[in-house]
PDB file of C-alpha atoms and ligand atoms in Angstrom:
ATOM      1  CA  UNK W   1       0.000   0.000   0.000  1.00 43.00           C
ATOM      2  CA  UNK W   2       1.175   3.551  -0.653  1.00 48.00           C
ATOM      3  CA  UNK W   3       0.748   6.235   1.797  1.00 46.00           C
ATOM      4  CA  UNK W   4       1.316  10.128   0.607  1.00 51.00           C
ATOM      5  CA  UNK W   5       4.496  11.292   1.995  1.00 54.00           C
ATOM      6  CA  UNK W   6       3.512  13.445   4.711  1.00 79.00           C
ATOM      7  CA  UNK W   7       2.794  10.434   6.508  1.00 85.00           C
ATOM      8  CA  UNK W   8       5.689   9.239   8.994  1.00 89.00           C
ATOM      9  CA  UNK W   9       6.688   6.505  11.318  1.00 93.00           C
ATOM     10  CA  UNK W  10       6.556   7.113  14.884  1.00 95.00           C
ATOM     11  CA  UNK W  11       7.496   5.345  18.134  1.00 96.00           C
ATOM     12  CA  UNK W  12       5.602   3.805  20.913  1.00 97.00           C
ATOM     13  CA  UNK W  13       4.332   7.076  22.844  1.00 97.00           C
ATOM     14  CA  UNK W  14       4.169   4.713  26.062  1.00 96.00           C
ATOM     15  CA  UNK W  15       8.167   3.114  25.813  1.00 94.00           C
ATOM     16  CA  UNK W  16       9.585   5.243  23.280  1.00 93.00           C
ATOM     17  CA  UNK W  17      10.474   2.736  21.140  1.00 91.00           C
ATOM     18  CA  UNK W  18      10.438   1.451  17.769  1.00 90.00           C
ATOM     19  CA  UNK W  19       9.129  -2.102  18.375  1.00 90.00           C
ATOM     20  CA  UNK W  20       6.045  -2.533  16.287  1.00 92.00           C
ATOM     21  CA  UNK W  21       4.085  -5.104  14.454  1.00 95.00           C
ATOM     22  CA  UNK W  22       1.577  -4.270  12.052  1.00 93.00           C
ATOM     23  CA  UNK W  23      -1.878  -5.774  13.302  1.00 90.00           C
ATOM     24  CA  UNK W  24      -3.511  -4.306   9.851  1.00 86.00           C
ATOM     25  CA  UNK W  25      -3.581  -2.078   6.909  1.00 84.00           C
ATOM     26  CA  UNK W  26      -5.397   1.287   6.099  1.00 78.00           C
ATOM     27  CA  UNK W  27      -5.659   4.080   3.630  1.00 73.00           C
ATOM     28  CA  UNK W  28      -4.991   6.292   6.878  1.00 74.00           C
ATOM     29  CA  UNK W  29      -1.809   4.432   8.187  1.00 79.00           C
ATOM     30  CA  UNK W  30      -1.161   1.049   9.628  1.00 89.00           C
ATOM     31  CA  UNK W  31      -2.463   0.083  12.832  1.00 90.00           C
ATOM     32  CA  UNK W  32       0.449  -1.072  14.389  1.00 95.00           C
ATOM     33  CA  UNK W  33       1.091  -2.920  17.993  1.00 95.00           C
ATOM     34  CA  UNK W  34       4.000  -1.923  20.458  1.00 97.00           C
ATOM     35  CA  UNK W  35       5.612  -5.314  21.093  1.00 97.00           C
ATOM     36  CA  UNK W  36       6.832  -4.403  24.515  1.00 96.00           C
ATOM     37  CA  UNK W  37       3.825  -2.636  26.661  1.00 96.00           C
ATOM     38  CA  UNK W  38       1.039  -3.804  23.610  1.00 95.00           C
ATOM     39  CA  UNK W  39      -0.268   0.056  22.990  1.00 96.00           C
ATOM     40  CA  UNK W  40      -2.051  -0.232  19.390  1.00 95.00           C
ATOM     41  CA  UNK W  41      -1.226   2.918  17.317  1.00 95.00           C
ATOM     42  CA  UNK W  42      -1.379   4.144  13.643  1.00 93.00           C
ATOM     43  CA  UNK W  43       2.394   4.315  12.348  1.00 94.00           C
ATOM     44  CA  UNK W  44       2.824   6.194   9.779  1.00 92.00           C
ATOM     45  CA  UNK W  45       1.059   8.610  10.304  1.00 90.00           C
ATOM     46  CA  UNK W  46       0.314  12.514   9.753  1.00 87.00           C
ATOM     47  CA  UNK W  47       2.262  14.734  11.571  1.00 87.00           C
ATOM     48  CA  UNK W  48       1.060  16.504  15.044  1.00 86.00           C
ATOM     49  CA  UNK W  49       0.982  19.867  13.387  1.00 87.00           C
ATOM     50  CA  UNK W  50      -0.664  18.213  10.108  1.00 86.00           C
ATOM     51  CA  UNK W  51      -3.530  17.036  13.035  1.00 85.00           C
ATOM     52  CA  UNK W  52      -3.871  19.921  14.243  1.00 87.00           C
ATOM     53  CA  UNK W  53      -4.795  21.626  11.229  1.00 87.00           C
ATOM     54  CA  UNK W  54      -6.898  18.926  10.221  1.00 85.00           C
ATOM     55  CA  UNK W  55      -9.276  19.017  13.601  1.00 86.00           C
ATOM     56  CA  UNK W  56      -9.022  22.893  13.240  1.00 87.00           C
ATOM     57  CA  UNK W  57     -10.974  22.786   9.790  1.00 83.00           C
ATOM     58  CA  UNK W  58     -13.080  19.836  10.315  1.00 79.00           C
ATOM     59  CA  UNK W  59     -16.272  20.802   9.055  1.00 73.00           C
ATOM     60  CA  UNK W  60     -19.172  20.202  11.737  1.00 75.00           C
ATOM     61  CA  UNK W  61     -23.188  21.652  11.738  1.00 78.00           C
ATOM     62  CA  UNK W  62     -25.375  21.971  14.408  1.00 81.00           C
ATOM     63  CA  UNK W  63     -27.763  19.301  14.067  1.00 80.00           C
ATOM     64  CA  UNK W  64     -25.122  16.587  14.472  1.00 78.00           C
ATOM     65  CA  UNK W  65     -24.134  18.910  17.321  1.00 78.00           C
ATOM     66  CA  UNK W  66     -27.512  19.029  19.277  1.00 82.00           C
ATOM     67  CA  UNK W  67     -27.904  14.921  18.607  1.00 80.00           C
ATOM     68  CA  UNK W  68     -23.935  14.590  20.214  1.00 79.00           C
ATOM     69  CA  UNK W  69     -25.227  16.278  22.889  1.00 82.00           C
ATOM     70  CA  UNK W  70     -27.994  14.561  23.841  1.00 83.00           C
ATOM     71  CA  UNK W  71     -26.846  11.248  23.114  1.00 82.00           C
ATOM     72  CA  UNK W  72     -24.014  11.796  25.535  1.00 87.00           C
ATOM     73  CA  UNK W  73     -26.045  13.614  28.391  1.00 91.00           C
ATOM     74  CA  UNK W  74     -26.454  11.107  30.954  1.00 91.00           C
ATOM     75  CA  UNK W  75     -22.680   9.911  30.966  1.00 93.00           C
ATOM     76  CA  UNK W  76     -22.013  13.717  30.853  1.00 95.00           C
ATOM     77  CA  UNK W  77     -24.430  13.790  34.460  1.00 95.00           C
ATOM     78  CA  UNK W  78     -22.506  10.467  35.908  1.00 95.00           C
ATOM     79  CA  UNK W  79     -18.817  12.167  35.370  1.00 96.00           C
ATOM     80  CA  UNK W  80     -20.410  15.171  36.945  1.00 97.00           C
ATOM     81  CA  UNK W  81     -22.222  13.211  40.020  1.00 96.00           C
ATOM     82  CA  UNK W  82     -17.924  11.076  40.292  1.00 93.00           C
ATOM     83  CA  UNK W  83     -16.366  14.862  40.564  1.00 94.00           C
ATOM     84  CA  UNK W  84     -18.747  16.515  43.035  1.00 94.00           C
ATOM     85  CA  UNK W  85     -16.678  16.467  45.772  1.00 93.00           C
ATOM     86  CA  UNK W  86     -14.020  18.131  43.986  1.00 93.00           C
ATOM     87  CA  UNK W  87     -16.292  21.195  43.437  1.00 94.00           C
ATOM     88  CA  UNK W  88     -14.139  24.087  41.887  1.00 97.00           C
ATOM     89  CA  UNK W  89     -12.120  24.816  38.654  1.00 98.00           C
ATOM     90  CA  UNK W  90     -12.671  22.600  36.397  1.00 98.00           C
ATOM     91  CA  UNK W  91     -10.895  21.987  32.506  1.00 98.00           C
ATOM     92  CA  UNK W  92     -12.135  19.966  30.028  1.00 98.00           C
ATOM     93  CA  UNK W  93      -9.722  19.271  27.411  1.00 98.00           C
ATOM     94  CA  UNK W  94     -11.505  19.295  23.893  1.00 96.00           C
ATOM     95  CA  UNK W  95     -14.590  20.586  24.977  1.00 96.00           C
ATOM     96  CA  UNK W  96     -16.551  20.582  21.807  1.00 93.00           C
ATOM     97  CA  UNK W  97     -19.661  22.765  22.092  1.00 93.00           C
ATOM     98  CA  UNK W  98     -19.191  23.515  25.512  1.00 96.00           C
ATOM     99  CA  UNK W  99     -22.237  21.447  26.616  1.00 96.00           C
ATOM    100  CA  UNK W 100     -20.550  19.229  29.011  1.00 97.00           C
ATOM    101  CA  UNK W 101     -19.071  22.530  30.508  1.00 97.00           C
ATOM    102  CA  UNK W 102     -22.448  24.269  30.317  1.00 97.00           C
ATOM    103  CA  UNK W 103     -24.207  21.549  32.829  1.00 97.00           C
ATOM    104  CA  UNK W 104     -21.207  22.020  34.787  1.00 97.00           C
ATOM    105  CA  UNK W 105     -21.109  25.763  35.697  1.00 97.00           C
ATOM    106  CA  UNK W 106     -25.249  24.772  36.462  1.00 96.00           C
ATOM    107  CA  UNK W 107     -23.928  22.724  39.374  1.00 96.00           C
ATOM    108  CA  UNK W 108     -21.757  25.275  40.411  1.00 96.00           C
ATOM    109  CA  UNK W 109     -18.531  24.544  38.829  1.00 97.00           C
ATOM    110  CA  UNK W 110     -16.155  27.259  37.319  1.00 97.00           C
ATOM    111  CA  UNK W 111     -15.351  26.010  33.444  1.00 98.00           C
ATOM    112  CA  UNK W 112     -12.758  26.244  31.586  1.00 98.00           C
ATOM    113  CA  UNK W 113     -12.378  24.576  28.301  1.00 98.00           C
ATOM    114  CA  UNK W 114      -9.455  24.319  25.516  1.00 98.00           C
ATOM    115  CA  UNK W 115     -11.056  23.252  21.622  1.00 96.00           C
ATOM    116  CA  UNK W 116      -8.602  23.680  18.610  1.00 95.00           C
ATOM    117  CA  UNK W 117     -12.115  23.269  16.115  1.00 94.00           C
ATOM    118  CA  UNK W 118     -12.914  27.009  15.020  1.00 94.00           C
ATOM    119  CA  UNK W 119     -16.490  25.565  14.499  1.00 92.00           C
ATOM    120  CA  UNK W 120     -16.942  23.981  17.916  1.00 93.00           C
ATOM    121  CA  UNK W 121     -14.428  27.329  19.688  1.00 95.00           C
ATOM    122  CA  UNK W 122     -17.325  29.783  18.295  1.00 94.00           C
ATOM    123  CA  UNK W 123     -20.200  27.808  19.943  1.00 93.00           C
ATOM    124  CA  UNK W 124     -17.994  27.234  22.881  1.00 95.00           C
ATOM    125  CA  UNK W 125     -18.009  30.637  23.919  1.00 96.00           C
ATOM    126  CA  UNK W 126     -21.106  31.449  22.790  1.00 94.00           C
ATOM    127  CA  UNK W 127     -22.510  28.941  25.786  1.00 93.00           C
ATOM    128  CA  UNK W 128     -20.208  29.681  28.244  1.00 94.00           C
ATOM    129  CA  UNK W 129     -18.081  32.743  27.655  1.00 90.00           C
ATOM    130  CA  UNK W 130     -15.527  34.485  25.718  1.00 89.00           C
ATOM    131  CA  UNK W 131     -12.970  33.775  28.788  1.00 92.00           C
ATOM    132  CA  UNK W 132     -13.398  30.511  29.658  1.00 94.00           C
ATOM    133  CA  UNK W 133     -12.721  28.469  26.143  1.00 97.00           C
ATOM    134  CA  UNK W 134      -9.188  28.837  24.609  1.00 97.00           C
ATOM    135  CA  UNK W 135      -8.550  27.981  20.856  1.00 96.00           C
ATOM    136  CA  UNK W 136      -5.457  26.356  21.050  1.00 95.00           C
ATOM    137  CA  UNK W 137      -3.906  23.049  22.116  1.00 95.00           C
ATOM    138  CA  UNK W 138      -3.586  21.809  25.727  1.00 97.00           C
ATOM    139  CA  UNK W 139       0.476  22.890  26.166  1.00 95.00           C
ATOM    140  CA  UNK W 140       0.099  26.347  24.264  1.00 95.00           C
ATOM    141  CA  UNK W 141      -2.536  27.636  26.388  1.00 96.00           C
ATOM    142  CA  UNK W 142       0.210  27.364  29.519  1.00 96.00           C
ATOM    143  CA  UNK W 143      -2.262  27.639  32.373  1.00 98.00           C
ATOM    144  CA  UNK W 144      -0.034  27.902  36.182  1.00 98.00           C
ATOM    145  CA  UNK W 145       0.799  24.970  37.749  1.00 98.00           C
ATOM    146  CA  UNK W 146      -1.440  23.423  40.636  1.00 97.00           C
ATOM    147  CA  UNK W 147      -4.710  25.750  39.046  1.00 98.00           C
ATOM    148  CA  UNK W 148      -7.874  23.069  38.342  1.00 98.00           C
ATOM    149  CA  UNK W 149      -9.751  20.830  40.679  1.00 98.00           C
ATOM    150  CA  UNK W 150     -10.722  18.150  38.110  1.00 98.00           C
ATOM    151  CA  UNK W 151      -9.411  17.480  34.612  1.00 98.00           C
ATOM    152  CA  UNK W 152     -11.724  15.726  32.112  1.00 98.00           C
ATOM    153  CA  UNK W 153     -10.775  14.531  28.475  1.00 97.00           C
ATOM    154  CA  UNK W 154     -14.043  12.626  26.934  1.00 96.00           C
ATOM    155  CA  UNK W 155     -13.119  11.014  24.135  1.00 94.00           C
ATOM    156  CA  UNK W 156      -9.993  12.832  23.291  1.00 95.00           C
ATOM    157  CA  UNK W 157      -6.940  11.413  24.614  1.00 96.00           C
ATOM    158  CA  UNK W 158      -6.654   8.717  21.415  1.00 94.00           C
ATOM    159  CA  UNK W 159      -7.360  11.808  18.646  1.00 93.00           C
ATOM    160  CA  UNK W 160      -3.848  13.146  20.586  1.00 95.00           C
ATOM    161  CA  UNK W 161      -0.320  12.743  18.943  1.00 94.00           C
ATOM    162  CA  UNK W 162       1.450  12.370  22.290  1.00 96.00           C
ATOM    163  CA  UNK W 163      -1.284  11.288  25.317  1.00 97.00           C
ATOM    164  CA  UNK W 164       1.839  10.870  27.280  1.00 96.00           C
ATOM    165  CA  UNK W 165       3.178  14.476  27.475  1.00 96.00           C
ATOM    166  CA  UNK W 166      -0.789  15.822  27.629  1.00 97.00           C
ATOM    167  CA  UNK W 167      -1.083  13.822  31.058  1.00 97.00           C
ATOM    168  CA  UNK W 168       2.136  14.933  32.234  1.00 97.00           C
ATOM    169  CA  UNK W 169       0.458  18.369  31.162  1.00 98.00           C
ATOM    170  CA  UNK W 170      -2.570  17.726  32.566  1.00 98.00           C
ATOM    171  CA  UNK W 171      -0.539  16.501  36.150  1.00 97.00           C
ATOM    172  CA  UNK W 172       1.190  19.746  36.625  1.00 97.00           C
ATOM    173  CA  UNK W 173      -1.985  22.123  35.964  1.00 98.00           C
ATOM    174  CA  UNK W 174      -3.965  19.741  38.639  1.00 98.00           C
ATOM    175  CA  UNK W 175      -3.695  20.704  41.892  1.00 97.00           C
ATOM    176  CA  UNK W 176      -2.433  18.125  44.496  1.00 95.00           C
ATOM    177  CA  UNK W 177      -5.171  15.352  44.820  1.00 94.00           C
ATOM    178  CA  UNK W 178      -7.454  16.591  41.688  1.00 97.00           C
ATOM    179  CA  UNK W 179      -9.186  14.515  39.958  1.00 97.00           C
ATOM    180  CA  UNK W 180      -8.706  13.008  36.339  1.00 98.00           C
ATOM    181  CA  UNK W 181     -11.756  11.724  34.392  1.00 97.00           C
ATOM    182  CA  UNK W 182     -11.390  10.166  30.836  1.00 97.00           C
ATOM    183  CA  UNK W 183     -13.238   7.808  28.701  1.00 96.00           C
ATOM    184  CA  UNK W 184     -11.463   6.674  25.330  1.00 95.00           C
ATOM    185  CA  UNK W 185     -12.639   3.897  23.011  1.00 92.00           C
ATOM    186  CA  UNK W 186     -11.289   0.606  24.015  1.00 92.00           C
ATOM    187  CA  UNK W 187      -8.302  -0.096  21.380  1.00 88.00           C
ATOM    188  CA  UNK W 188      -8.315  -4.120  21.755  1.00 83.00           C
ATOM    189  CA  UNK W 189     -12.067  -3.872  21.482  1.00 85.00           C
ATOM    190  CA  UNK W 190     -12.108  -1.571  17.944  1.00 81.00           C
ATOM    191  CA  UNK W 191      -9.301  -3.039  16.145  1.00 81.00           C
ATOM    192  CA  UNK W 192     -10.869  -6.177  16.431  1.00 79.00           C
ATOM    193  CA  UNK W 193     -14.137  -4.883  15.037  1.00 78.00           C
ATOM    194  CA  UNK W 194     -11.954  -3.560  12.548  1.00 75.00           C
ATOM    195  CA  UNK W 195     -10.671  -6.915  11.317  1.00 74.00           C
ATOM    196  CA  UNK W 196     -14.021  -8.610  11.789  1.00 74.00           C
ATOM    197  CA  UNK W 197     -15.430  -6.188   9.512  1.00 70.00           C
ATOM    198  CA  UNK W 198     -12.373  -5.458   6.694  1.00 65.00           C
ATOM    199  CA  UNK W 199     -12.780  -9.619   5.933  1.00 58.00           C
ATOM    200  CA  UNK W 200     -16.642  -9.272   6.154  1.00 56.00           C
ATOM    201  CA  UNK W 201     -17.414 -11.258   8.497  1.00 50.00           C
ATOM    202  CA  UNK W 202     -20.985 -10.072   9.653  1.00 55.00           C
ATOM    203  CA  UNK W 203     -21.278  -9.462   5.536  1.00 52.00           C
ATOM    204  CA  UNK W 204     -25.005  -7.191   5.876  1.00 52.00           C
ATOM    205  CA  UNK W 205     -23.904  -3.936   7.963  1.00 51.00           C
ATOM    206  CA  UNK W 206     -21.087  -1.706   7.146  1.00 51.00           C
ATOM    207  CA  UNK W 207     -19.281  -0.666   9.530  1.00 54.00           C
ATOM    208  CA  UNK W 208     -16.860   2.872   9.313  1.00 54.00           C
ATOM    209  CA  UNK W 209     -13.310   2.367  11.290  1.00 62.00           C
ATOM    210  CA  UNK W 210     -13.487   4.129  14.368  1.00 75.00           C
ATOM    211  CA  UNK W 211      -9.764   3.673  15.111  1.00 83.00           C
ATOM    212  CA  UNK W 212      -7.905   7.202  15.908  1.00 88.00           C
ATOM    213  CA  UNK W 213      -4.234   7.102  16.553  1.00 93.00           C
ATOM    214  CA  UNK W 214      -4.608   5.105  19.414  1.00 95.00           C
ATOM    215  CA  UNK W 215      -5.875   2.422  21.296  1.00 94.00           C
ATOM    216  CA  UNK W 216      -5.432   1.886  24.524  1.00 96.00           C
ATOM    217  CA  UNK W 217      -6.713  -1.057  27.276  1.00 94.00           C
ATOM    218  CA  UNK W 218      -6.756  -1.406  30.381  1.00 93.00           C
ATOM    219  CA  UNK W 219      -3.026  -2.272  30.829  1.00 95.00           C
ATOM    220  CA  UNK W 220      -1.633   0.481  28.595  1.00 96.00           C
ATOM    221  CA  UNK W 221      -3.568   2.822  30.127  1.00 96.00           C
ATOM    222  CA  UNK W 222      -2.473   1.963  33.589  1.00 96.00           C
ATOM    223  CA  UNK W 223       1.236   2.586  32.635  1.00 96.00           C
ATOM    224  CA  UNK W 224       0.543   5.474  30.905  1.00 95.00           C
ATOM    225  CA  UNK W 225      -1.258   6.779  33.960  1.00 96.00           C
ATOM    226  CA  UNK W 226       1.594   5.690  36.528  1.00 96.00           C
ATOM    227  CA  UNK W 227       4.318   7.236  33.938  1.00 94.00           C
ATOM    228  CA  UNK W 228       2.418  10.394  34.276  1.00 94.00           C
ATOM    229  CA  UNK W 229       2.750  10.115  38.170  1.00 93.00           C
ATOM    230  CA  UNK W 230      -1.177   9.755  38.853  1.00 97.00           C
ATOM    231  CA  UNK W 231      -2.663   7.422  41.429  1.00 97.00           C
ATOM    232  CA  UNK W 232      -5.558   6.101  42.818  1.00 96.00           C
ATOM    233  CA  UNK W 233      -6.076   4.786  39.602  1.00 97.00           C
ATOM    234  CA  UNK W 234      -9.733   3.152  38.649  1.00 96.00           C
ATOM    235  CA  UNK W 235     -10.268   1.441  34.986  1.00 96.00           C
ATOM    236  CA  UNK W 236     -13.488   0.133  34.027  1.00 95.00           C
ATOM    237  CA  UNK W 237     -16.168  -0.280  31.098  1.00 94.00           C
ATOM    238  CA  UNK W 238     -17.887   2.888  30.061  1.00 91.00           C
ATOM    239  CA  UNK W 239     -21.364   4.065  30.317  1.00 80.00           C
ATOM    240  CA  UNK W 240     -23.171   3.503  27.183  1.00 78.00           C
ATOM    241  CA  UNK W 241     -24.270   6.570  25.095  1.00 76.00           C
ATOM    242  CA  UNK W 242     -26.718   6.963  22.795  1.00 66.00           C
ATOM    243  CA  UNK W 243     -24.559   8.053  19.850  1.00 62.00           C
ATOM    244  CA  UNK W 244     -23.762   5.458  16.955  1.00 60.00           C
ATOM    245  CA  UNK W 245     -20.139   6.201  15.516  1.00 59.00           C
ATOM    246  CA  UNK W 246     -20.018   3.455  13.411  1.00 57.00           C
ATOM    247  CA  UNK W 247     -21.973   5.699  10.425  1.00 54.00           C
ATOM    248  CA  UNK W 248     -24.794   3.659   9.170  1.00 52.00           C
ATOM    249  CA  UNK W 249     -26.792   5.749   7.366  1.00 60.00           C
ATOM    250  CA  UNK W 250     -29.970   3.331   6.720  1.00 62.00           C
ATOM    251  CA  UNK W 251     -32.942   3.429   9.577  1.00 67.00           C
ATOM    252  CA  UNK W 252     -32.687  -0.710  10.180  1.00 68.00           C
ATOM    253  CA  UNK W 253     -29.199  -0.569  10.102  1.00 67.00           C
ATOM    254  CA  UNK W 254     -28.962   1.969  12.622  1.00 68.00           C
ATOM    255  CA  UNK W 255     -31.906   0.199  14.442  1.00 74.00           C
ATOM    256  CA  UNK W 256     -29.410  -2.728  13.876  1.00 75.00           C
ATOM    257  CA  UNK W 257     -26.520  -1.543  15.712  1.00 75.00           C
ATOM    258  CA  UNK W 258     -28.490  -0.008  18.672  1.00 78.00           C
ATOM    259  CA  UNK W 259     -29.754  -3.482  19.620  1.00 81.00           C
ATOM    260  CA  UNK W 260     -26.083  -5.062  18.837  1.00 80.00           C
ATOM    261  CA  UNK W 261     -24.417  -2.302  21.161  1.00 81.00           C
ATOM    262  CA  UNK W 262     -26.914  -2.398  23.768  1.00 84.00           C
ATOM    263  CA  UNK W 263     -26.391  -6.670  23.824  1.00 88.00           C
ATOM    264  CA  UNK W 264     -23.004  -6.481  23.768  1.00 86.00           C
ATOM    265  CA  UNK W 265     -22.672  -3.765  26.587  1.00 87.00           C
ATOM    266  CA  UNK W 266     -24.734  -5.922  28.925  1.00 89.00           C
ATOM    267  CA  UNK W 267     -22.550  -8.845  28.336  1.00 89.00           C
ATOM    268  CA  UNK W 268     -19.714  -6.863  28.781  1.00 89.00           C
ATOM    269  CA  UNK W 269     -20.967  -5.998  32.166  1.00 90.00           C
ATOM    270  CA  UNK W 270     -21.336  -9.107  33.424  1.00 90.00           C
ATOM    271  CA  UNK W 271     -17.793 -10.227  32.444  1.00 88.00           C
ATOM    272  CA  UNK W 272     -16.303  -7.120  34.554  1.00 89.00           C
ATOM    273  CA  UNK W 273     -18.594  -8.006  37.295  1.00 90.00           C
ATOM    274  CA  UNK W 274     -17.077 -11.850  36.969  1.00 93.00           C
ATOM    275  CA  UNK W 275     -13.754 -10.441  37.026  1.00 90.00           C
ATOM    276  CA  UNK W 276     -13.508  -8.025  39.053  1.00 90.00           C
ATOM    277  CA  UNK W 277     -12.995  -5.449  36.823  1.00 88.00           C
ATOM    278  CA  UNK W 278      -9.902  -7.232  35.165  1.00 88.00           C
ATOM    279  CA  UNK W 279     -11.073  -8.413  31.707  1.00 89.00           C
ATOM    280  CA  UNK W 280     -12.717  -5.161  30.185  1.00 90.00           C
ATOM    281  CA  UNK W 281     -14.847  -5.899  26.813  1.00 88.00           C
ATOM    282  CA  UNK W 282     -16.451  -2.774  26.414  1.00 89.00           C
ATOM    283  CA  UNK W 283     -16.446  -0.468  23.172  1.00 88.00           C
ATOM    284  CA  UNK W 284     -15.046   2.539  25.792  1.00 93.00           C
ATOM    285  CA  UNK W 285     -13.242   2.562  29.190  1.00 96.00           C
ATOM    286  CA  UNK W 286     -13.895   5.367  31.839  1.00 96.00           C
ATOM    287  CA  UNK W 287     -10.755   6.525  33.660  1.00 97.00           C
ATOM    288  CA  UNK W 288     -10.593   7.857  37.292  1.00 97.00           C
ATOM    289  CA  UNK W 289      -7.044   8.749  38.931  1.00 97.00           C
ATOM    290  CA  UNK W 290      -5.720  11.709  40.890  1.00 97.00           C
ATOM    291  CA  UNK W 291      -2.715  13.637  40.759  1.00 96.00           C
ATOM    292  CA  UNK W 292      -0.859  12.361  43.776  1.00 90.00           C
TER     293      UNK W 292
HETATM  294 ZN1  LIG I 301       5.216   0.441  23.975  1.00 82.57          ZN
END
């Protein structure tokens, strides 16, 4: 396969090291798997500034918007109901529209959010305010040290080029014992959808790759997180949203995929519960540490 030449090879962002197998093929760059901690990433790939620029343009409209947003509302209320305690500043890295943010500040929180999309930045400020939302990337916005109460990233930390340096970010701008919620799709979990679906298995649905430049599990993330210096640290399957990323675009098929997810996320439960929490199945994992 030929990739255009802007794509380029990178190295674990967990070990640092140039150790990869290729687990499978794509127009976008390989999805490759580090052989020494087992983090799945796309090598080659476009460069961070190339990203950038890419998620800066990305073309988004308000309907798709307003269905995000309430598909997503209840796990939105659950991350709020886990950080209550920590009641105070609080950043949410990639914060879209602001809506998340906007049901925060109604429970009292102060928001702050950073969101490199010009389309989402506008509506960002428009909901909360001109101050709060900042257009740039995490490490360019250089907020003090020790400053926010809880950091959230939904969904964001595998659209990053290096999650490693954003937590180490995301560590110093905490203050000490603040709270870090993520959820990221579950990398096993997608890249094995992937291959299920790129030899046809299920044959009738088609299925879009939802694979960003990374996937993590349970294990990689818990390395990446004790790298970063965090602690406490809590893993486990995510709350199911309403949203279908998978981009059917047929009624049944969508119908489809509602009653597959919703099957599949109660068996998924019950194989955490079995386990204690070690063998997670889910499409997405919620993560819950604190700076220590
Ligand atoms: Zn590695």
């Amino acid at each position: 396969m030929k990739y255009p030449l802007s794509l380029k090879g990178v190295p674990c962002n967990i070990c640092k090291l140039k150790a990869e197998e290729i687990i499978m093929k794509t127009d976008l760059g390989n999805i490759v798997r580090c052989k020494n901690c087992g983090l799945f990433y796309r090598s080659p790939r476009l460069s961070d500034e190339d990203e950038i620029r890419r998620y800066k343009n990305l073309g988004y409209d308000d309907a798709y918007c307003e269905i995000l947003d309430r598909s997503r509302k209840d796990l939105y209320l659950a991350v709020l109901e886990e950080i209550e305690a920590y009641k105070g500043k609080l950043l949410d890295v990639g914060c879209a529209d602001g809506y998340f943010l906007g049901l925060a500040q109604k429970r009292g929180w102060e928001p702050y959010g950073v969101e490199i999309s010009d389309f989402y930045l506008e509506k960002a400020k428009k909901n909360l305010s001109e101050k709060s939302v900042f257009g740039v990337p995490l490490k360019i916005a250089k907020f003090p040290s020790n400053l926010f109460d809880a950091v959230t990233l939904l969904d964001v930390l595998d659209h990053l080029g290096d999650p490693r340096g954003e937590l180490d970010e995301i560590g110093r701008i905490l203050k000490k014992k603040g709270m870090l919620i993520a959820r990221v799709r579950n990398g096993a979990f997608h890249v094995l959808l992937d291959r299920l679906f790129e030899k046809n298995v299920f044959g009738i649905i088609p299925v879009s790759t939802v694979f960003h430049l990374y996937g993590f599990d349970r294990h990689t993330l818990a390395i990446l997180l004790k790298k970063a210096n965090f602690s406490n640290i809590r893993i486990e399957n995510s709350k199911l949203t309403g949203g279908n990323p998978y981009c059917q675009t047929k009624y049944l098929e969508r119908y489809m995929i509602n009653i597959i997810k919703r099957t599949y996320s109660a068996f998924a439960e019950v194989v955490s519960l079995l386990s204690r929490k070690n063998v997670l199945i889910s499409s997405s994992l919620m993560i819950y540490a604190k700076k220590k």
